[in-house]
């Protein structure tokens, strides 16, 4: 299985990738994440998913600490793939489990 790293990136870098994608979603736009962060008191972080040879996808994570559950990360309509990567999609989604649940102990909501 290919290894995919999830590297946190600055908003300006995220926006440059986001603007270069012809088919994206409003729910992954940085201004949407910023607004949700203010309204719902969420920690917003943006990531670049890298494969062995190149960047594959971007996403923003909306993180909330819940009293009984601990940290929960919500990824709305993401990740957004940078180009057609049909052969990598399944492994990229598996990498979310490793990155967020195994490494960080967060509950994951991908909607």
N, CA, C and O atoms as a GROMACS GRO file, in nm:
protein
  444
    1UNK      N    1   0.084  -0.118   0.000
    1UNK     CA    2   0.000   0.000   0.000
    1UNK      C    3   0.088   0.125   0.000
    1UNK      O    4   0.190   0.130   0.070
    2UNK      N    5   0.050   0.223  -0.078
    2UNK     CA    6   0.124   0.349  -0.083
    2UNK      C    7   0.108   0.424   0.049
    2UNK      O    8   0.005   0.414   0.116
    3UNK      N    9   0.210   0.499   0.084
    3UNK     CA   10   0.204   0.583   0.204
    3UNK      C   11   0.168   0.725   0.164
    3UNK      O   12   0.223   0.779   0.068
    4UNK      N   13   0.075   0.785   0.237
    4UNK     CA   14   0.035   0.923   0.214
    4UNK      C   15   0.053   1.002   0.342
    4UNK      O   16   0.003   0.963   0.448
    5UNK      N   17   0.126   1.112   0.333
    5UNK     CA   18   0.144   1.198   0.450
    5UNK      C   19   0.046   1.314   0.445
    5UNK      O   20   0.009   1.361   0.337
    6UNK      N   21   0.004   1.358   0.561
    6UNK     CA   22  -0.088   1.471   0.574
    6UNK      C   23  -0.007   1.585   0.637
    6UNK      O   24   0.024   1.582   0.756
    7UNK      N   25   0.026   1.685   0.556
    7UNK     CA   26   0.111   1.795   0.601
    7UNK      C   27   0.029   1.921   0.617
    7UNK      O   28  -0.036   1.967   0.523
    8UNK      N   29   0.032   1.978   0.737
    8UNK     CA   30  -0.041   2.103   0.759
    8UNK      C   31   0.022   2.214   0.677
    8UNK      O   32   0.145   2.226   0.669
    9UNK      N   33  -0.063   2.295   0.614
    9UNK     CA   34  -0.016   2.405   0.530
    9UNK      C   35  -0.084   2.536   0.571
    9UNK      O   36  -0.189   2.535   0.635
   10UNK      N   37  -0.023   2.646   0.533
   10UNK     CA   38  -0.078   2.778   0.561
   10UNK      C   39  -0.201   2.804   0.473
   10UNK      O   40  -0.217   2.743   0.367
   11UNK      N   41  -0.286   2.895   0.518
   11UNK     CA   42  -0.408   2.930   0.444
   11UNK      C   43  -0.376   2.978   0.303
   11UNK      O   44  -0.445   2.940   0.208
   12UNK      N   45  -0.274   3.059   0.286
   12UNK     CA   46  -0.240   3.112   0.154
   12UNK      C   47  -0.200   3.000   0.058
   12UNK      O   48  -0.234   3.005  -0.061
   13UNK      N   49  -0.130   2.900   0.106
   13UNK     CA   50  -0.091   2.785   0.024
   13UNK      C   51  -0.214   2.702  -0.010
   13UNK      O   52  -0.231   2.659  -0.124
   14UNK      N   53  -0.300   2.680   0.089
   14UNK     CA   54  -0.424   2.606   0.066
   14UNK      C   55  -0.508   2.676  -0.041
   14UNK      O   56  -0.558   2.611  -0.133
   15UNK      N   57  -0.522   2.809  -0.029
   15UNK     CA   58  -0.602   2.885  -0.125
   15UNK      C   59  -0.545   2.876  -0.266
   15UNK      O   60  -0.621   2.870  -0.363
   16UNK      N   61  -0.414   2.875  -0.279
   16UNK     CA   62  -0.352   2.863  -0.412
   16UNK      C   63  -0.386   2.728  -0.474
   16UNK      O   64  -0.420   2.721  -0.592
   17UNK      N   65  -0.378   2.620  -0.397
   17UNK     CA   66  -0.416   2.488  -0.448
   17UNK      C   67  -0.566   2.486  -0.480
   17UNK      O   68  -0.608   2.440  -0.586
   18UNK      N   69  -0.647   2.537  -0.387
   18UNK     CA   70  -0.793   2.537  -0.403
   18UNK      C   71  -0.834   2.610  -0.531
   18UNK      O   72  -0.919   2.561  -0.606
   19UNK      N   73  -0.775   2.726  -0.555
   19UNK     CA   74  -0.809   2.805  -0.673
   19UNK      C   75  -0.769   2.739  -0.803
   19UNK      O   76  -0.823   2.772  -0.909
   20UNK      N   77  -0.675   2.645  -0.798
   20UNK     CA   78  -0.630   2.578  -0.920
   20UNK      C   79  -0.715   2.456  -0.956
   20UNK      O   80  -0.694   2.395  -1.061
   21UNK      N   81  -0.809   2.420  -0.870
   21UNK     CA   82  -0.891   2.300  -0.891
   21UNK      C   83  -1.021   2.341  -0.961
   21UNK      O   84  -1.097   2.421  -0.907
   22UNK      N   85  -1.047   2.287  -1.079
   22UNK     CA   86  -1.166   2.328  -1.153
   22UNK      C   87  -1.298   2.288  -1.086
   22UNK      O   88  -1.395   2.364  -1.093
   23UNK      N   89  -1.304   2.172  -1.023
   23UNK     CA   90  -1.427   2.126  -0.958
   23UNK      C   91  -1.401   2.110  -0.809
   23UNK      O   92  -1.350   2.007  -0.764
   24UNK      N   93  -1.437   2.211  -0.734
   24UNK     CA   94  -1.417   2.205  -0.589
   24UNK      C   95  -1.554   2.219  -0.522
   24UNK      O   96  -1.658   2.212  -0.588
   25UNK      N   97  -1.553   2.239  -0.392
   25UNK     CA   98  -1.678   2.252  -0.317
   25UNK      C   99  -1.667   2.367  -0.218
   25UNK      O  100  -1.562   2.389  -0.158
   26UNK      N  101  -1.775   2.440  -0.202
   26UNK     CA  102  -1.779   2.553  -0.109
   26UNK      C  103  -1.741   2.510   0.032
   26UNK      O  104  -1.678   2.587   0.105
   27UNK      N  105  -1.779   2.389   0.072
   27UNK     CA  106  -1.754   2.342   0.208
   27UNK      C  107  -1.606   2.319   0.238
   27UNK      O  108  -1.569   2.297   0.353
   28UNK      N  109  -1.522   2.323   0.135
   28UNK     CA  110  -1.378   2.313   0.156
   28UNK      C  111  -1.308   2.447   0.133
   28UNK      O  112  -1.186   2.454   0.145
   29UNK      N  113  -1.382   2.552   0.100
   29UNK     CA  114  -1.323   2.685   0.081
   29UNK      C  115  -1.275   2.740   0.215
   29UNK      O  116  -1.341   2.720   0.317
   30UNK      N  117  -1.162   2.808   0.215
   30UNK     CA  118  -1.106   2.857   0.341
   30UNK      C  119  -1.198   2.957   0.409
   30UNK      O  120  -1.206   2.960   0.532
   31UNK      N  121  -1.268   3.040   0.332
   31UNK     CA  122  -1.358   3.138   0.394
   31UNK      C  123  -1.475   3.068   0.463
   31UNK      O  124  -1.526   3.119   0.564
   32UNK      N  125  -1.520   2.954   0.411
   32UNK     CA  126  -1.623   2.876   0.478
   32UNK      C  127  -1.569   2.821   0.611
   32UNK      O  128  -1.635   2.830   0.714
   33UNK      N  129  -1.449   2.766   0.607
   33UNK     CA  130  -1.388   2.714   0.729
   33UNK      C  131  -1.366   2.822   0.833
   33UNK      O  132  -1.390   2.801   0.952
   34UNK      N  133  -1.321   2.939   0.788
   34UNK     CA  134  -1.300   3.050   0.882
   34UNK      C  135  -1.432   3.091   0.948
   34UNK      O  136  -1.437   3.115   1.069
   35UNK      N  137  -1.539   3.099   0.869
   35UNK     CA  138  -1.670   3.137   0.923
   35UNK      C  139  -1.720   3.031   1.022
   35UNK      O  140  -1.768   3.066   1.130
   36UNK      N  141  -1.709   2.902   0.986
   36UNK     CA  142  -1.751   2.795   1.077
   36UNK      C  143  -1.670   2.798   1.206
   36UNK      O  144  -1.723   2.774   1.315
   37UNK      N  145  -1.542   2.828   1.193
   37UNK     CA  146  -1.456   2.837   1.310
   37UNK      C  147  -1.503   2.943   1.408
   37UNK      O  148  -1.506   2.922   1.529
   38UNK      N  149  -1.539   3.059   1.353
   38UNK     CA  150  -1.586   3.169   1.440
   38UNK      C  151  -1.721   3.138   1.502
   38UNK      O  152  -1.740   3.159   1.622
   39UNK      N  153  -1.814   3.088   1.423
   39UNK     CA  154  -1.951   3.065   1.469
   39UNK      C  155  -1.960   2.947   1.567
   39UNK      O  156  -2.032   2.954   1.666
   40UNK      N  157  -1.885   2.839   1.539
   40UNK     CA  158  -1.897   2.718   1.620
   40UNK      C  159  -1.777   2.694   1.711
   40UNK      O  160  -1.767   2.588   1.773
   41UNK      N  161  -1.688   2.790   1.720
   41UNK     CA  162  -1.569   2.778   1.804
   41UNK      C  163  -1.488   2.653   1.770
   41UNK      O  164  -1.458   2.571   1.857
   42UNK      N  165  -1.452   2.641   1.642
   42UNK     CA  166  -1.376   2.527   1.593
   42UNK      C  167  -1.232   2.568   1.564
   42UNK      O  168  -1.206   2.684   1.532
   43UNK      N  169  -1.142   2.474   1.575
   43UNK     CA  170  -1.003   2.493   1.534
   43UNK      C  171  -0.995   2.448   1.389
   43UNK      O  172  -1.022   2.332   1.359
   44UNK      N  173  -0.957   2.538   1.298
   44UNK     CA  174  -0.952   2.507   1.156
   44UNK      C  175  -0.807   2.485   1.116
   44UNK      O  176  -0.720   2.569   1.140
   45UNK      N  177  -0.781   2.370   1.055
   45UNK     CA  178  -0.647   2.339   1.004
   45UNK      C  179  -0.658   2.291   0.861
   45UNK      O  180  -0.755   2.226   0.823
   46UNK      N  181  -0.557   2.324   0.781
   46UNK     CA  182  -0.559   2.289   0.639
   46UNK      C  183  -0.439   2.199   0.607
   46UNK      O  184  -0.330   2.219   0.659
   47UNK      N  185  -0.464   2.100   0.520
   47UNK     CA  186  -0.363   1.998   0.495
   47UNK      C  187  -0.345   1.971   0.346
   47UNK      O  188  -0.436   1.987   0.265
   48UNK      N  189  -0.224   1.929   0.314
   48UNK     CA  190  -0.188   1.878   0.182
   48UNK      C  191  -0.156   1.730   0.200
   48UNK      O  192  -0.072   1.694   0.282
   49UNK      N  193  -0.221   1.645   0.123
   49UNK     CA  194  -0.193   1.501   0.126
   49UNK      C  195  -0.090   1.475   0.016
   49UNK      O  196  -0.113   1.503  -0.101
   50UNK      N  197   0.024   1.420   0.058
   50UNK     CA  198   0.131   1.390  -0.038
   50UNK      C  199   0.148   1.239  -0.050
   50UNK      O  200   0.148   1.166   0.049
   51UNK      N  201   0.163   1.196  -0.175
   51UNK     CA  202   0.196   1.058  -0.203
   51UNK      C  203   0.347   1.045  -0.212
   51UNK      O  204   0.419   1.138  -0.176
   52UNK      N  205   0.395   0.932  -0.258
   52UNK     CA  206   0.540   0.911  -0.265
   52UNK      C  207   0.610   1.008  -0.362
   52UNK      O  208   0.727   1.041  -0.342
   53UNK      N  209   0.539   1.052  -0.466
   53UNK     CA  210   0.604   1.134  -0.567
   53UNK      C  211   0.548   1.274  -0.584
   53UNK      O  212   0.615   1.361  -0.641
   54UNK      N  213   0.426   1.298  -0.535
   54UNK     CA  214   0.363   1.427  -0.563
   54UNK      C  215   0.247   1.454  -0.469
   54UNK      O  216   0.196   1.363  -0.404
   55UNK      N  217   0.206   1.582  -0.461
   55UNK     CA  218   0.084   1.614  -0.387
   55UNK      C  219  -0.037   1.551  -0.455
   55UNK      O  220  -0.045   1.547  -0.578
   56UNK      N  221  -0.131   1.501  -0.375
   56UNK     CA  222  -0.246   1.429  -0.428
   56UNK      C  223  -0.378   1.502  -0.400
   56UNK      O  224  -0.467   1.504  -0.484
   57UNK      N  225  -0.390   1.562  -0.280
   57UNK     CA  226  -0.518   1.620  -0.241
   57UNK      C  227  -0.496   1.729  -0.135
   57UNK      O  228  -0.389   1.739  -0.075
   58UNK      N  229  -0.600   1.809  -0.114
   58UNK     CA  230  -0.602   1.906  -0.004
   58UNK      C  231  -0.733   1.888   0.072
   58UNK      O  232  -0.830   1.834   0.019
   59UNK      N  233  -0.734   1.933   0.196
   59UNK     CA  234  -0.858   1.936   0.274
   59UNK      C  235  -0.840   2.029   0.392
   59UNK      O  236  -0.729   2.056   0.436
   60UNK      N  237  -0.954   2.077   0.443
   60UNK     CA  238  -0.949   2.150   0.569
   60UNK      C  239  -1.026   2.070   0.673
   60UNK      O  240  -1.131   2.011   0.646
   61UNK      N  241  -0.970   2.070   0.791
   61UNK     CA  242  -1.024   1.993   0.902
   61UNK      C  243  -1.082   2.089   1.004
   61UNK      O  244  -1.017   2.185   1.045
   62UNK      N  245  -1.205   2.062   1.046
   62UNK     CA  246  -1.273   2.140   1.149
   62UNK      C  247  -1.267   2.058   1.277
   62UNK      O  248  -1.328   1.951   1.286
   63UNK      N  249  -1.195   2.107   1.375
   63UNK     CA  250  -1.167   2.029   1.495
   63UNK      C  251  -1.240   2.088   1.615
   63UNK      O  252  -1.237   2.209   1.639
   64UNK      N  253  -1.306   2.000   1.690
   64UNK     CA  254  -1.380   2.042   1.808
   64UNK      C  255  -1.351   1.945   1.921
   64UNK      O  256  -1.342   1.824   1.901
   65UNK      N  257  -1.337   2.000   2.040
   65UNK     CA  258  -1.320   1.916   2.158
   65UNK      C  259  -1.457   1.900   2.223
   65UNK      O  260  -1.522   1.998   2.261
   66UNK      N  261  -1.500   1.775   2.234
   66UNK     CA  262  -1.629   1.743   2.295
   66UNK      C  263  -1.605   1.682   2.432
   66UNK      O  264  -1.517   1.598   2.447
   67UNK      N  265  -1.683   1.723   2.533
   67UNK     CA  266  -1.658   1.678   2.670
   67UNK      C  267  -1.645   1.527   2.689
   67UNK      O  268  -1.550   1.482   2.752
   68UNK      N  269  -1.736   1.449   2.636
   68UNK     CA  270  -1.733   1.305   2.661
   68UNK      C  271  -1.649   1.228   2.559
   68UNK      O  272  -1.599   1.120   2.589
   69UNK      N  273  -1.633   1.283   2.439
   69UNK     CA  274  -1.568   1.209   2.331
   69UNK      C  275  -1.421   1.246   2.310
   69UNK      O  276  -1.347   1.168   2.251
   70UNK      N  277  -1.380   1.360   2.356
   70UNK     CA  278  -1.246   1.408   2.324
   70UNK      C  279  -1.250   1.488   2.196
   70UNK      O  280  -1.349   1.556   2.168
   71UNK      N  281  -1.146   1.482   2.117
   71UNK     CA  282  -1.140   1.560   1.994
   71UNK      C  283  -1.212   1.489   1.879
   71UNK      O  284  -1.201   1.368   1.862
   72UNK      N  285  -1.284   1.568   1.802
   72UNK     CA  286  -1.350   1.520   1.682
   72UNK      C  287  -1.304   1.607   1.566
   72UNK      O  288  -1.297   1.729   1.577
   73UNK      N  289  -1.272   1.544   1.455
   73UNK     CA  290  -1.235   1.618   1.334
   73UNK      C  291  -1.343   1.593   1.229
   73UNK      O  292  -1.382   1.479   1.203
   74UNK      N  293  -1.391   1.702   1.169
   74UNK     CA  294  -1.492   1.692   1.064
   74UNK      C  295  -1.430   1.740   0.934
   74UNK      O  296  -1.369   1.847   0.928
   75UNK      N  297  -1.446   1.662   0.830
   75UNK     CA  298  -1.394   1.697   0.698
   75UNK      C  299  -1.513   1.695   0.603
   75UNK      O  300  -1.558   1.590   0.559
   76UNK      N  301  -1.563   1.816   0.572
   76UNK     CA  302  -1.682   1.830   0.489
   76UNK      C  303  -1.647   1.821   0.341
   76UNK      O  304  -1.570   1.902   0.289
   77UNK      N  305  -1.704   1.724   0.274
   77UNK     CA  306  -1.689   1.710   0.128
   77UNK      C  307  -1.543   1.709   0.084
   77UNK      O  308  -1.509   1.763  -0.022
   78UNK      N  309  -1.459   1.649   0.164
   78UNK     CA  310  -1.319   1.644   0.128
   78UNK      C  311  -1.267   1.503   0.146
   78UNK      O  312  -1.336   1.418   0.201
   79UNK      N  313  -1.148   1.478   0.101
   79UNK     CA  314  -1.054   1.574   0.045
   79UNK      C  315  -1.089   1.610  -0.100
   79UNK      O  316  -1.172   1.546  -0.164
   80UNK      N  317  -1.023   1.714  -0.148
   80UNK     CA  318  -1.036   1.753  -0.288
   80UNK      C  319  -0.909   1.706  -0.358
   80UNK      O  320  -0.798   1.746  -0.321
   81UNK      N  321  -0.926   1.623  -0.458
   81UNK     CA  322  -0.810   1.569  -0.530
   81UNK      C  323  -0.758   1.672  -0.630
   81UNK      O  324  -0.836   1.739  -0.698
   82UNK      N  325  -0.626   1.682  -0.638
   82UNK     CA  326  -0.564   1.783  -0.723
   82UNK      C  327  -0.572   1.748  -0.870
   82UNK      O  328  -0.573   1.837  -0.956
   83UNK      N  329  -0.578   1.621  -0.901
   83UNK     CA  330  -0.600   1.576  -1.039
   83UNK      C  331  -0.661   1.437  -1.032
   83UNK      O  332  -0.673   1.378  -0.925
   84UNK      N  333  -0.698   1.387  -1.146
   84UNK     CA  334  -0.759   1.254  -1.149
   84UNK      C  335  -0.663   1.152  -1.089
   84UNK      O  336  -0.553   1.130  -1.139
   85UNK      N  337  -0.706   1.090  -0.982
   85UNK     CA  338  -0.622   0.993  -0.911
   85UNK      C  339  -0.706   0.872  -0.872
   85UNK      O  340  -0.699   0.826  -0.758
   86UNK      N  341  -0.784   0.820  -0.965
   86UNK     CA  342  -0.875   0.711  -0.934
   86UNK      C  343  -0.805   0.594  -0.867
   86UNK      O  344  -0.863   0.530  -0.779
   87UNK      N  345  -0.683   0.565  -0.907
   87UNK     CA  346  -0.614   0.450  -0.850
   87UNK      C  347  -0.561   0.476  -0.710
   87UNK      O  348  -0.513   0.384  -0.644
   88UNK      N  349  -0.568   0.600  -0.662
   88UNK     CA  350  -0.517   0.633  -0.529
   88UNK      C  351  -0.627   0.665  -0.428
   88UNK      O  352  -0.599   0.675  -0.308
   89UNK      N  353  -0.748   0.681  -0.473
   89UNK     CA  354  -0.856   0.729  -0.386
   89UNK      C  355  -0.874   0.641  -0.263
   89UNK      O  356  -0.879   0.692  -0.151
   90UNK      N  357  -0.884   0.511  -0.281
   90UNK     CA  358  -0.907   0.421  -0.167
   90UNK      C  359  -0.795   0.431  -0.064
   90UNK      O  360  -0.822   0.437   0.056
   91UNK      N  361  -0.671   0.434  -0.110
   91UNK     CA  362  -0.558   0.442  -0.017
   91UNK      C  363  -0.550   0.578   0.051
   91UNK      O  364  -0.510   0.586   0.167
   92UNK      N  365  -0.588   0.684  -0.018
   92UNK     CA  366  -0.590   0.816   0.045
   92UNK      C  367  -0.692   0.817   0.158
   92UNK      O  368  -0.663   0.867   0.267
   93UNK      N  369  -0.811   0.764   0.134
   93UNK     CA  370  -0.912   0.761   0.239
   93UNK      C  371  -0.868   0.674   0.356
   93UNK      O  372  -0.896   0.707   0.471
   94UNK      N  373  -0.800   0.564   0.330
   94UNK     CA  374  -0.746   0.482   0.440
   94UNK      C  375  -0.645   0.561   0.522
   94UNK      O  376  -0.636   0.542   0.644
   95UNK      N  377  -0.571   0.648   0.458
   95UNK     CA  378  -0.469   0.725   0.529
   95UNK      C  379  -0.531   0.820   0.632
   95UNK      O  380  -0.465   0.858   0.728
   96UNK      N  381  -0.657   0.859   0.613
   96UNK     CA  382  -0.724   0.944   0.711
   96UNK      C  383  -0.740   0.871   0.844
   96UNK      O  384  -0.723   0.931   0.950
   97UNK      N  385  -0.771   0.744   0.840
   97UNK     CA  386  -0.782   0.663   0.962
   97UNK      C  387  -0.649   0.662   1.035
   97UNK      O  388  -0.644   0.682   1.157
   98UNK      N  389  -0.542   0.638   0.961
   98UNK     CA  390  -0.410   0.634   1.023
   98UNK      C  391  -0.372   0.771   1.080
   98UNK      O  392  -0.324   0.779   1.193
   99UNK      N  393  -0.393   0.877   1.005
   99UNK     CA  394  -0.352   1.011   1.046
   99UNK      C  395  -0.432   1.062   1.166
   99UNK      O  396  -0.374   1.111   1.263
  100UNK      N  397  -0.564   1.051   1.160
  100UNK     CA  398  -0.647   1.114   1.262
  100UNK      C  399  -0.683   1.021   1.379
  100UNK      O  400  -0.683   1.066   1.493
  101UNK      N  401  -0.713   0.896   1.353
  101UNK     CA  402  -0.753   0.807   1.461
  101UNK      C  403  -0.633   0.739   1.527
  101UNK      O  404  -0.618   0.745   1.648
  102UNK      N  405  -0.549   0.676   1.448
  102UNK     CA  406  -0.435   0.602   1.503
  102UNK      C  407  -0.332   0.697   1.564
  102UNK      O  408  -0.294   0.680   1.680
  103UNK      N  409  -0.286   0.796   1.488
  103UNK     CA  410  -0.180   0.885   1.536
  103UNK      C  411  -0.228   0.985   1.642
  103UNK      O  412  -0.159   1.009   1.741
  104UNK      N  413  -0.348   1.043   1.620
  104UNK     CA  414  -0.392   1.153   1.706
  104UNK      C  415  -0.504   1.116   1.802
  104UNK      O  416  -0.531   1.191   1.896
  105UNK      N  417  -0.568   1.003   1.781
  105UNK     CA  418  -0.676   0.960   1.869
  105UNK      C  419  -0.806   1.038   1.852
  105UNK      O  420  -0.887   1.042   1.945
  106UNK      N  421  -0.826   1.100   1.738
  106UNK     CA  422  -0.947   1.178   1.713
  106UNK      C  423  -1.056   1.090   1.653
  106UNK      O  424  -1.027   0.993   1.584
  107UNK      N  425  -1.181   1.126   1.680
  107UNK     CA  426  -1.293   1.066   1.610
  107UNK      C  427  -1.305   1.140   1.477
  107UNK      O  428  -1.284   1.262   1.472
  108UNK      N  429  -1.338   1.069   1.371
  108UNK     CA  430  -1.340   1.128   1.236
  108UNK      C  431  -1.482   1.130   1.182
  108UNK      O  432  -1.552   1.028   1.185
  109UNK      N  433  -1.525   1.245   1.133
  109UNK     CA  434  -1.652   1.257   1.061
  109UNK      C  435  -1.621   1.309   0.922
  109UNK      O  436  -1.577   1.423   0.907
  110UNK      N  437  -1.642   1.228   0.823
  110UNK     CA  438  -1.623   1.270   0.684
  110UNK      C  439  -1.760   1.270   0.620
  110UNK      O  440  -1.818   1.164   0.593
  111UNK      N  441  -1.812   1.388   0.597
  111UNK     CA  442  -1.949   1.402   0.544
  111UNK      C  443  -1.949   1.475   0.412
  111UNK      O  444  -2.055   1.496   0.353
   0.00000   0.00000   0.00000
